[in-house]
Amino acid sequence: GRPREWSLTDAVNRVLPGTAFCLDRQANSAEDITRTAILDLMNRVIDAGLIKHLWLAVPCESYTAMWLQTLTSPFRTRSEPDGASRMPDEWKGYVARHNAIGRVGCALARRQFLARGTYYIENPADQGNTASPFFQWARRRHAPFWITSFFRSLVADTRPSYATTTMCGWLGRFHKPTTIASAGPGAAITFAWNSVQCKNYQHLARVTDVTDSGRPLSSDCLLYTSPSP
């Protein structure tokens, strides 16, 4: 479909017209990579060496540290990053859906690596890792994508490099520490992104801000609403 204005795909095509395409489930439900037809198509073009750089923005809703505003995530823990064992069935389905997308994403990344291409996976930084400069005591229970079993399996097979940056460092409205894991011949391009950080913490907005009518200032906040048990 048509990429969203100033999305990564749109930005690349403005510089190098016709060189990038995207599958955007949020914009078009038919572009769901867990669908057999879509996944088969991706596997074929990757195996044919037609994709030089594969960027995977795995949905972050069930991994975000935003949940920790209520002290702990209702979906995942650091000891059970693939899904907490004690949660309502409705939530289990929500987590299972996100895990399915994460597994497919990791499978595509592995395939891209074996085809001698480069993959990049983007998701919120691990703010519960005490060894990280982005560690926050209030978010010590954060259970991010990076500690799931399926991503750890990808790590064992491809040994990716990591870069962590802040979205406000790229003139985004929110702070949002974000990590990009990458492996393949083009992975070094991400190294410089570690230096793109927030300089003054005077963000244009916080993801928790609301309008006068009470609507979340960030449309993404709507995705963080807790499903009813």
XYZ file of N, CA and C in Angstrom:
687
model
N 0.818 -1.198 0.000
C 0.000 0.000 0.000
C 0.856 1.252 0.000
N 0.187 2.399 0.013
C 0.898 3.672 0.029
C 1.500 3.915 1.413
N 2.807 4.150 1.496
C 3.413 4.363 2.819
C 2.927 5.660 3.456
N 2.859 5.657 4.775
C 2.474 6.861 5.488
C 3.513 7.956 5.272
N 3.058 9.202 5.226
C 3.961 10.314 4.959
C 5.057 10.382 6.022
N 6.290 10.476 5.566
C 7.480 10.553 6.391
C 7.706 9.310 7.254
N 7.085 8.207 6.865
C 7.483 6.924 7.456
C 8.869 6.590 6.916
N 9.491 5.552 7.444
C 10.817 5.166 6.968
C 10.777 4.870 5.469
N 9.751 4.150 5.031
C 9.630 3.806 3.614
C 9.502 5.058 2.756
N 8.649 5.983 3.188
C 8.452 7.219 2.441
C 9.747 8.027 2.382
N 10.460 8.099 3.504
C 11.705 8.870 3.548
C 12.755 8.285 2.595
N 12.885 6.953 2.585
C 13.853 6.320 1.690
C 13.493 6.584 0.234
N 12.213 6.454 -0.095
C 11.793 6.656 -1.482
C 11.917 8.111 -1.931
N 11.926 9.054 -0.999
C 12.150 10.454 -1.371
C 13.599 10.658 -1.817
N 14.497 9.869 -1.239
C 15.920 9.979 -1.597
C 16.257 9.060 -2.765
N 15.744 7.840 -2.712
C 16.003 6.837 -3.745
C 14.659 6.306 -4.232
N 14.023 7.011 -5.164
C 12.668 6.657 -5.595
C 12.531 5.201 -6.044
N 11.472 4.567 -5.531
C 11.142 3.216 -5.972
C 12.003 2.106 -5.407
N 12.801 2.408 -4.368
C 13.700 1.377 -3.842
C 13.181 0.713 -2.575
N 12.119 1.237 -1.987
C 11.620 0.689 -0.716
C 10.123 0.404 -0.808
N 9.695 -0.641 -0.101
C 8.269 -0.926 0.022
C 8.002 -1.339 1.461
N 6.731 -1.292 1.852
C 6.410 -1.635 3.232
C 5.171 -2.511 3.289
N 5.092 -3.275 4.363
C 3.879 -3.983 4.740
C 3.444 -3.362 6.059
N 2.284 -2.738 6.067
C 1.847 -1.977 7.234
C 0.485 -2.488 7.687
N 0.496 -3.384 8.669
C -0.745 -3.966 9.184
C -1.664 -2.907 9.770
N -1.074 -1.868 10.333
C -1.885 -0.825 10.948
C -2.687 -0.059 9.894
N -2.118 0.109 8.700
C -2.791 0.842 7.639
C -3.677 -0.056 6.789
N -3.308 -1.350 6.687
C -4.043 -2.270 5.824
C -3.978 -3.666 6.424
N -5.110 -4.159 6.903
C -5.129 -5.462 7.575
C -4.705 -6.602 6.651
N -4.793 -6.392 5.333
C -4.388 -7.431 4.385
C -2.876 -7.630 4.366
N -2.139 -6.678 4.951
C -0.675 -6.748 4.925
C -0.112 -7.348 6.210
N -0.835 -8.237 6.803
C -0.448 -8.909 8.044
C 0.588 -9.997 7.725
N 1.802 -9.888 8.277
C 2.858 -10.844 7.925
C 2.623 -12.230 8.509
N 1.648 -12.370 9.406
C 1.354 -13.713 9.905
C 0.401 -14.461 8.962
N -0.149 -13.779 7.973
C -0.970 -14.452 6.974
C -0.073 -15.301 6.072
N -0.502 -16.513 5.767
C 0.329 -17.448 5.001
C 0.763 -16.868 3.664
N -0.159 -16.233 2.934
C 0.168 -15.704 1.613
C 1.223 -14.606 1.697
N 1.101 -13.724 2.695
C 2.060 -12.634 2.858
C 3.419 -13.177 3.292
N 3.399 -14.124 4.220
C 4.655 -14.690 4.702
C 5.375 -15.455 3.583
N 4.635 -16.201 2.788
C 5.240 -16.916 1.664
C 5.875 -15.949 0.668
N 5.191 -14.835 0.415
C 5.740 -13.822 -0.486
C 7.047 -13.264 0.065
N 7.059 -12.921 1.347
C 8.273 -12.387 1.959
C 9.405 -13.398 1.918
N 9.102 -14.651 2.191
C 10.132 -15.682 2.152
C 10.745 -15.795 0.753
N 9.899 -15.711 -0.278
C 10.393 -15.847 -1.652
C 11.300 -14.685 -2.042
N 10.888 -13.464 -1.715
C 11.706 -12.321 -2.132
C 13.004 -12.246 -1.334
N 12.965 -12.695 -0.080
C 14.198 -12.737 0.719
C 15.147 -13.797 0.155
N 14.626 -14.991 -0.108
C 15.467 -16.071 -0.634
C 16.064 -15.714 -1.989
N 15.354 -14.890 -2.761
C 15.846 -14.485 -4.084
C 16.872 -13.357 -3.993
N 17.128 -12.881 -2.782
C 18.111 -11.817 -2.604
C 17.631 -10.453 -3.060
N 16.310 -10.269 -3.107
C 15.759 -9.014 -3.610
C 15.670 -7.926 -2.548
N 15.863 -8.301 -1.289
C 15.813 -7.316 -0.203
C 17.210 -7.136 0.375
N 17.720 -5.927 0.279
C 19.061 -5.632 0.805
C 18.996 -5.304 2.293
N 17.995 -4.521 2.681
C 17.820 -4.116 4.072
C 16.389 -4.418 4.483
N 16.218 -5.202 5.525
C 14.892 -5.574 6.013
C 14.682 -4.950 7.389
N 13.756 -4.000 7.476
C 13.464 -3.311 8.746
C 12.182 -3.888 9.328
N 12.248 -4.349 10.557
C 11.106 -4.980 11.215
C 10.727 -4.173 12.453
N 9.582 -3.515 12.381
C 9.069 -2.762 13.527
C 8.025 -3.638 14.210
N 8.483 -4.521 15.077
C 7.587 -5.447 15.771
C 6.683 -4.658 16.717
N 5.362 -4.897 16.695
C 4.453 -4.149 17.581
C 4.927 -4.199 19.034
N 4.916 -3.028 19.678
C 5.515 -2.943 21.011
C 4.501 -2.849 22.145
N 3.192 -2.907 21.828
C 2.187 -2.601 22.848
C 2.297 -3.470 24.101
N 2.557 -4.759 23.943
C 2.607 -5.619 25.135
C 3.991 -5.645 25.767
N 4.963 -4.954 25.141
C 6.332 -4.923 25.676
C 6.694 -3.573 26.299
N 5.874 -2.559 26.073
C 6.240 -1.212 26.458
C 6.364 -1.031 27.974
N 7.302 -0.170 28.353
C 7.464 0.180 29.772
C 6.325 1.057 30.265
N 5.470 1.517 29.363
C 4.298 2.315 29.768
C 3.447 1.586 30.797
N 3.394 0.254 30.688
C 2.573 -0.517 31.630
C 3.042 -0.339 33.065
N 4.302 0.024 33.248
C 4.857 0.091 34.596
C 4.376 1.310 35.373
N 3.554 2.135 34.754
C 2.943 3.221 35.517
C 1.970 2.665 36.545
N 1.602 1.388 36.364
C 0.773 0.699 37.367
C 1.623 -0.321 38.130
N 2.918 -0.066 38.199
C 3.925 -0.817 38.949
C 4.428 -2.071 38.232
N 3.571 -2.795 37.556
C 4.039 -4.002 36.877
C 3.215 -4.241 35.617
N 3.802 -4.917 34.638
C 3.077 -5.235 33.412
C 2.065 -6.344 33.687
N 0.855 -6.221 33.139
C -0.112 -7.299 33.334
C 0.142 -8.482 32.408
N 1.063 -8.323 31.459
C 1.255 -9.326 30.423
C 2.541 -10.141 30.541
N 3.632 -9.495 30.973
C 4.943 -10.144 30.946
C 5.733 -9.770 32.197
N 6.643 -10.627 32.580
C 7.575 -10.319 33.660
C 8.973 -10.655 33.154
N 9.976 -10.200 33.861
C 11.340 -10.503 33.423
C 11.644 -11.997 33.545
N 10.971 -12.676 34.455
C 11.170 -14.124 34.569
C 10.264 -14.898 33.615
N 9.204 -14.243 33.106
C 8.297 -14.865 32.134
C 8.059 -13.882 30.979
N 9.098 -13.588 30.190
C 8.977 -12.567 29.149
C 8.074 -12.969 27.990
N 7.824 -14.281 27.824
C 6.925 -14.720 26.747
C 5.458 -14.668 27.162
N 5.194 -14.242 28.385
C 3.820 -14.130 28.863
C 3.695 -14.637 30.278
N 3.098 -13.815 31.123
C 2.907 -14.208 32.521
C 1.948 -15.388 32.605
N 2.252 -16.344 33.444
C 1.430 -17.559 33.550
C 0.080 -17.285 34.191
N -0.016 -16.254 35.030
C -1.268 -15.959 35.723
C -1.868 -14.668 35.175
N -2.748 -14.829 34.177
C -3.498 -13.692 33.646
C -4.767 -14.225 32.980
N -5.786 -13.375 32.839
C -7.049 -13.812 32.245
C -6.869 -14.346 30.824
N -7.757 -15.212 30.397
C -7.659 -15.810 29.067
C -7.660 -14.754 27.967
N -8.440 -13.687 28.150
C -8.486 -12.636 27.137
C -7.116 -12.005 26.948
N -6.385 -11.843 28.027
C -5.053 -11.266 27.932
C -4.074 -12.258 27.317
N -4.271 -13.536 27.599
C -3.392 -14.550 27.015
C -3.478 -14.527 25.491
N -4.685 -14.324 24.977
C -4.842 -14.229 23.532
C -4.131 -13.020 22.957
N -4.182 -11.908 23.697
C -3.516 -10.668 23.291
C -2.005 -10.880 23.225
N -1.451 -11.504 24.245
C -0.012 -11.764 24.283
C 0.382 -12.792 23.221
N -0.444 -13.818 23.056
C -0.149 -14.841 22.048
C -0.074 -14.227 20.661
N -0.952 -13.274 20.388
C -0.934 -12.599 19.087
C 0.369 -11.838 18.904
N 0.790 -11.119 19.917
C 2.049 -10.377 19.820
C 3.243 -11.324 19.708
N 3.193 -12.430 20.436
C 4.277 -13.405 20.342
C 4.351 -14.002 18.940
N 3.200 -14.257 18.330
C 3.184 -14.822 16.977
C 3.847 -13.867 15.996
N 3.539 -12.579 16.123
C 4.158 -11.586 15.242
C 5.660 -11.523 15.511
N 6.050 -11.562 16.788
C 7.472 -11.525 17.135
C 8.222 -12.717 16.589
N 7.622 -13.896 16.661
C 8.277 -15.103 16.139
C 8.444 -15.036 14.626
N 7.399 -14.563 13.946
C 7.491 -14.418 12.488
C 8.567 -13.391 12.135
N 8.590 -12.281 12.874
C 9.606 -11.268 12.628
C 11.008 -11.814 12.791
N 11.225 -12.590 13.843
C 12.549 -13.180 14.069
C 12.887 -14.208 12.992
N 11.887 -14.952 12.525
C 12.114 -15.929 11.463
C 12.509 -15.226 10.164
N 11.846 -14.106 9.864
C 12.198 -13.343 8.667
C 13.595 -12.741 8.795
N 13.929 -12.257 9.993
C 15.265 -11.703 10.220
C 16.333 -12.770 10.012
N 16.093 -13.946 10.552
C 17.050 -15.054 10.386
C 17.206 -15.405 8.903
N 16.096 -15.446 8.188
C 16.114 -15.779 6.765
C 16.890 -14.718 5.980
N 16.658 -13.458 6.313
C 17.375 -12.363 5.672
C 18.878 -12.473 5.916
N 19.258 -12.804 7.109
C 20.676 -12.961 7.461
C 21.308 -14.104 6.663
N 20.596 -15.225 6.568
C 21.120 -16.376 5.823
C 21.203 -16.101 4.327
N 20.381 -15.163 3.846
C 20.418 -14.778 2.435
C 21.480 -13.705 2.181
N 22.295 -13.419 3.192
C 23.392 -12.445 3.116
C 22.896 -10.996 3.001
N 21.711 -10.762 3.535
C 21.209 -9.404 3.625
C 21.333 -8.914 5.056
N 20.821 -7.724 5.319
C 20.885 -7.138 6.660
C 19.478 -6.968 7.207
N 19.302 -7.315 8.452
C 18.015 -7.071 9.104
C 18.188 -6.064 10.229
N 17.118 -5.384 10.538
C 17.064 -4.432 11.643
C 15.734 -4.669 12.360
N 15.771 -4.817 13.673
C 14.543 -4.947 14.457
C 14.489 -3.786 15.441
N 13.360 -3.113 15.469
C 13.172 -1.937 16.318
C 12.145 -2.228 17.401
N 12.448 -1.829 18.634
C 11.506 -1.960 19.741
C 12.007 -1.102 20.903
N 11.134 -0.824 21.883
C 11.568 -0.025 23.031
C 12.774 -0.623 23.751
N 13.659 0.248 24.202
C 14.860 -0.175 24.914
C 14.506 -0.878 26.218
N 15.404 -1.749 26.658
C 15.232 -2.474 27.920
C 15.592 -1.536 29.071
N 14.590 -1.035 29.763
C 14.829 -0.128 30.884
C 14.856 -0.854 32.220
N 14.799 -2.206 32.165
C 14.890 -2.995 33.381
C 16.235 -3.675 33.540
N 17.125 -3.479 32.574
C 18.457 -4.079 32.604
C 19.392 -3.181 33.401
N 19.857 -3.649 34.526
C 20.673 -2.808 35.416
C 22.005 -2.423 34.784
N 22.451 -3.142 33.755
C 23.715 -2.827 33.087
C 23.544 -1.772 31.996
N 22.310 -1.371 31.735
C 22.036 -0.434 30.650
C 22.058 1.006 31.144
N 22.576 1.942 30.337
C 22.508 3.360 30.727
C 21.080 3.886 30.736
N 20.144 3.116 30.183
C 18.747 3.525 30.160
C 17.944 2.893 31.304
N 18.636 2.195 32.189
C 17.970 1.575 33.341
C 17.321 2.641 34.225
N 16.111 2.346 34.657
C 15.412 3.196 35.630
C 14.868 2.301 36.732
N 15.132 2.676 37.963
C 14.686 1.857 39.089
C 13.171 1.648 39.056
N 12.430 2.702 38.695
C 10.972 2.592 38.645
C 10.513 1.624 37.555
N 11.410 1.322 36.614
C 11.055 0.425 35.505
C 11.874 -0.862 35.536
N 12.328 -1.214 36.719
C 13.180 -2.392 36.873
C 12.448 -3.688 36.510
N 11.120 -3.661 36.509
C 10.343 -4.860 36.157
C 9.996 -4.909 34.671
N 10.524 -3.987 33.902
C 10.220 -3.933 32.478
C 10.605 -5.248 31.794
N 9.681 -5.810 31.023
C 9.917 -7.064 30.291
C 9.826 -6.775 28.797
N 10.926 -6.384 28.169
C 10.900 -5.967 26.768
C 10.979 -7.131 25.789
N 10.827 -6.805 24.541
C 10.947 -7.780 23.451
C 12.305 -8.483 23.475
N 13.334 -7.772 23.887
C 14.713 -8.255 23.762
C 15.036 -9.456 24.643
N 14.199 -9.757 25.626
C 14.500 -10.907 26.485
C 13.545 -12.072 26.248
N 12.738 -11.996 25.190
C 11.853 -13.112 24.855
C 12.672 -14.295 24.345
N 12.100 -15.485 24.422
C 12.821 -16.678 23.976
C 13.094 -16.642 22.480
N 12.150 -16.110 21.699
C 12.329 -16.124 20.244
C 13.402 -15.140 19.797
N 13.508 -13.984 20.487
C 14.592 -13.080 20.106
C 15.933 -13.634 20.573
N 15.979 -14.236 21.750
C 17.239 -14.816 22.219
C 17.720 -15.922 21.289
N 16.800 -16.659 20.695
C 17.169 -17.679 19.717
C 17.786 -17.035 18.477
N 17.211 -15.913 18.041
C 17.774 -15.184 16.902
C 19.168 -14.666 17.237
N 19.359 -14.192 18.447
C 20.670 -13.707 18.887
C 21.714 -14.821 18.788
N 21.350 -16.015 19.238
C 22.285 -17.139 19.199
C 22.690 -17.477 17.776
N 21.785 -17.289 16.824
C 22.062 -17.656 15.433
C 22.762 -16.560 14.640
N 22.535 -15.292 14.999
C 23.023 -14.201 14.143
C 23.926 -13.197 14.846
N 23.982 -13.220 16.161
C 24.839 -12.328 16.952
C 24.742 -10.866 16.495
N 23.589 -10.254 16.693
C 23.387 -8.883 16.205
C 24.163 -7.838 17.000
N 24.284 -6.679 16.388
C 24.785 -5.481 17.058
C 23.583 -4.670 17.519
N 23.817 -3.753 18.462
C 22.713 -2.979 19.017
C 23.049 -1.489 18.996
N 22.033 -0.700 18.757
C 22.136 0.753 18.907
C 20.888 1.206 19.641
N 21.057 2.100 20.610
C 19.910 2.624 21.349
C 19.927 4.140 21.251
N 18.809 4.675 20.840
C 18.683 6.105 20.615
C 17.374 6.586 21.238
N 17.164 7.876 21.245
C 15.913 8.423 21.759
C 15.179 9.129 20.630
N 13.872 8.951 20.579
C 13.110 9.512 19.475
C 13.145 11.038 19.454
N 13.243 11.676 20.637
C 13.321 13.136 20.632
C 14.656 13.605 20.067
N 15.674 12.732 20.097
C 16.942 13.055 19.469
C 16.834 13.152 17.960
N 15.779 12.534 17.416
C 15.502 12.598 15.969
C 14.377 13.593 15.690
N 14.179 14.528 16.608
C 13.138 15.549 16.515
C 11.740 14.980 16.675
N 11.630 13.789 17.263
C 10.323 13.256 17.596
C 9.744 14.003 18.788
N 8.457 13.857 19.010
C 7.806 14.601 20.084
C 8.037 13.966 21.449
N 8.389 12.682 21.488
C 8.492 11.961 22.740
C 9.903 11.428 22.956
N 10.238 11.187 24.201
C 11.562 10.694 24.560
C 11.782 9.279 24.011
N 11.023 8.331 24.427
C 10.953 6.960 23.938
C 12.319 6.352 23.572
N 13.107 5.897 24.550
C 14.358 5.193 24.233
C 14.048 3.957 23.394
N 14.721 3.829 22.261
C 14.438 2.776 21.294
C 15.712 2.071 20.884
N 15.661 0.739 20.868
C 16.818 -0.057 20.476
C 16.593 -0.651 19.094
N 17.663 -0.682 18.299
C 17.650 -1.340 17.006
C 18.704 -2.439 17.044
N 18.279 -3.678 16.846
C 19.207 -4.811 16.736
C 19.403 -5.094 15.258
N 20.631 -5.309 14.832
C 20.884 -5.531 13.407
C 22.030 -6.508 13.215
N 21.950 -7.260 12.112
C 23.022 -8.189 11.741
C 23.041 -8.309 10.230
N 24.242 -8.468 9.696
C 24.407 -8.544 8.258
C 25.415 -7.512 7.789
N 25.699 -7.465 6.495
C 26.752 -6.580 5.974
C 26.494 -5.098 6.172
N 25.238 -4.686 6.372
C 24.947 -3.261 6.549
C 24.732 -2.843 7.983
N 24.974 -3.744 8.938
C 24.652 -3.462 10.338
C 25.421 -2.276 10.906
N 26.622 -2.018 10.392
C 27.454 -0.947 10.949
C 26.824 0.427 10.786
N 25.846 0.546 9.892
C 25.211 1.847 9.689
C 24.526 2.345 10.951
N 24.158 1.422 11.836
C 23.431 1.818 13.049
C 24.347 2.293 14.166
N 25.645 2.060 14.078
C 26.528 2.350 15.204
C 26.459 3.821 15.623
N 26.402 4.712 14.641
C 26.400 6.146 14.944
C 25.124 6.580 15.641
N 24.069 5.773 15.563
C 22.797 6.163 16.162
C 22.861 6.190 17.676
N 23.855 5.503 18.251
C 24.022 5.550 19.709
C 24.286 6.968 20.201
N 24.816 7.820 19.316
C 25.148 9.179 19.731
C 23.970 10.134 19.614
N 22.862 9.674 19.021
C 21.683 10.533 18.872
C 20.812 10.348 20.114
N 20.979 11.241 21.055
C 20.284 11.135 22.336
C 19.605 12.450 22.671
N 18.731 12.389 23.638
C 18.092 13.596 24.148
C 19.158 14.478 24.802
N 19.140 15.763 24.483
C 20.156 16.675 25.003
C 19.715 17.430 26.250
N 18.421 17.646 26.417
C 18.001 18.517 27.505
C 16.751 18.051 28.247
N 16.181 16.928 27.802
C 14.984 16.374 28.445
C 13.785 17.327 28.402
N 13.870 18.356 27.576
C 12.726 19.250 27.410
C 11.934 18.767 26.208
N 11.239 17.657 26.374
C 10.522 17.042 25.263
C 9.313 17.883 24.880
N 8.956 17.826 23.617
C 7.794 18.576 23.160
C 6.522 18.071 23.818
N 6.508 16.793 24.165
C 5.319 16.220 24.801
C 5.720 14.951 25.522
N 4.909 14.544 26.469
C 5.080 13.242 27.103
C 4.002 12.328 26.552
N 4.305 11.056 26.463
C 3.339 10.130 25.888
C 2.077 10.035 26.740
N 2.167 10.450 28.003
C 1.004 10.385 28.908
C 0.165 11.654 28.904
N 0.597 12.714 28.188
C -0.159 13.956 28.178
C -1.511 13.760 27.484
N -2.495 14.541 27.902
C -3.831 14.467 27.308
C -4.276 15.858 26.888
N -5.240 15.886 25.992
C -5.822 17.147 25.561
C -6.836 17.619 26.607
N -7.418 18.802 26.378
C -8.418 19.334 27.315
C -9.619 18.413 27.443
N -9.893 17.656 26.378
C -11.042 16.750 26.402
C -10.700 15.399 27.024
N -9.432 15.221 27.406
C -9.016 13.970 28.027
C -8.508 12.924 27.058
N -8.437 13.262 25.768
C -7.947 12.314 24.768
C -6.418 12.275 24.831
N -5.815 11.075 24.752
C -4.346 11.003 24.767
C -3.733 11.870 23.678
N -2.738 12.637 24.036
C -2.081 13.520 23.074
C -1.407 12.699 21.984
N -0.855 11.564 22.372
C -0.265 10.657 21.395
C -1.308 9.638 20.974
N -1.549 9.526 19.678
C -2.530 8.539 19.202
C -2.100 7.140 19.585
N -0.786 6.929 19.756
C -0.284 5.625 20.131
C -0.782 5.194 21.512
N -1.115 6.166 22.349
C -1.592 5.828 23.689
C -2.837 4.974 23.641
N -3.624 5.128 22.594
C -4.856 4.357 22.478
C -4.550 2.876 22.409
N -3.355 2.552 21.939
C -2.972 1.141 21.808
C -2.560 0.557 23.149
N -2.344 1.415 24.149
C -1.869 0.932 25.436
C -3.003 0.697 26.422
N -4.228 0.891 25.989
C -5.352 0.679 26.894
C -5.416 -0.778 27.318
N -5.533 -1.000 28.594
C -5.568 -2.375 29.107
C -6.844 -3.083 28.686
N -6.734 -4.259 28.059
C -7.946 -5.008 27.699
C -8.691 -5.444 28.958
N -10.000 -5.473 28.894
C -10.798 -5.857 30.054
C -10.683 -7.348 30.330
N -10.480 -7.742 31.575
C -10.391 -9.177 31.909
C -11.761 -9.842 31.796
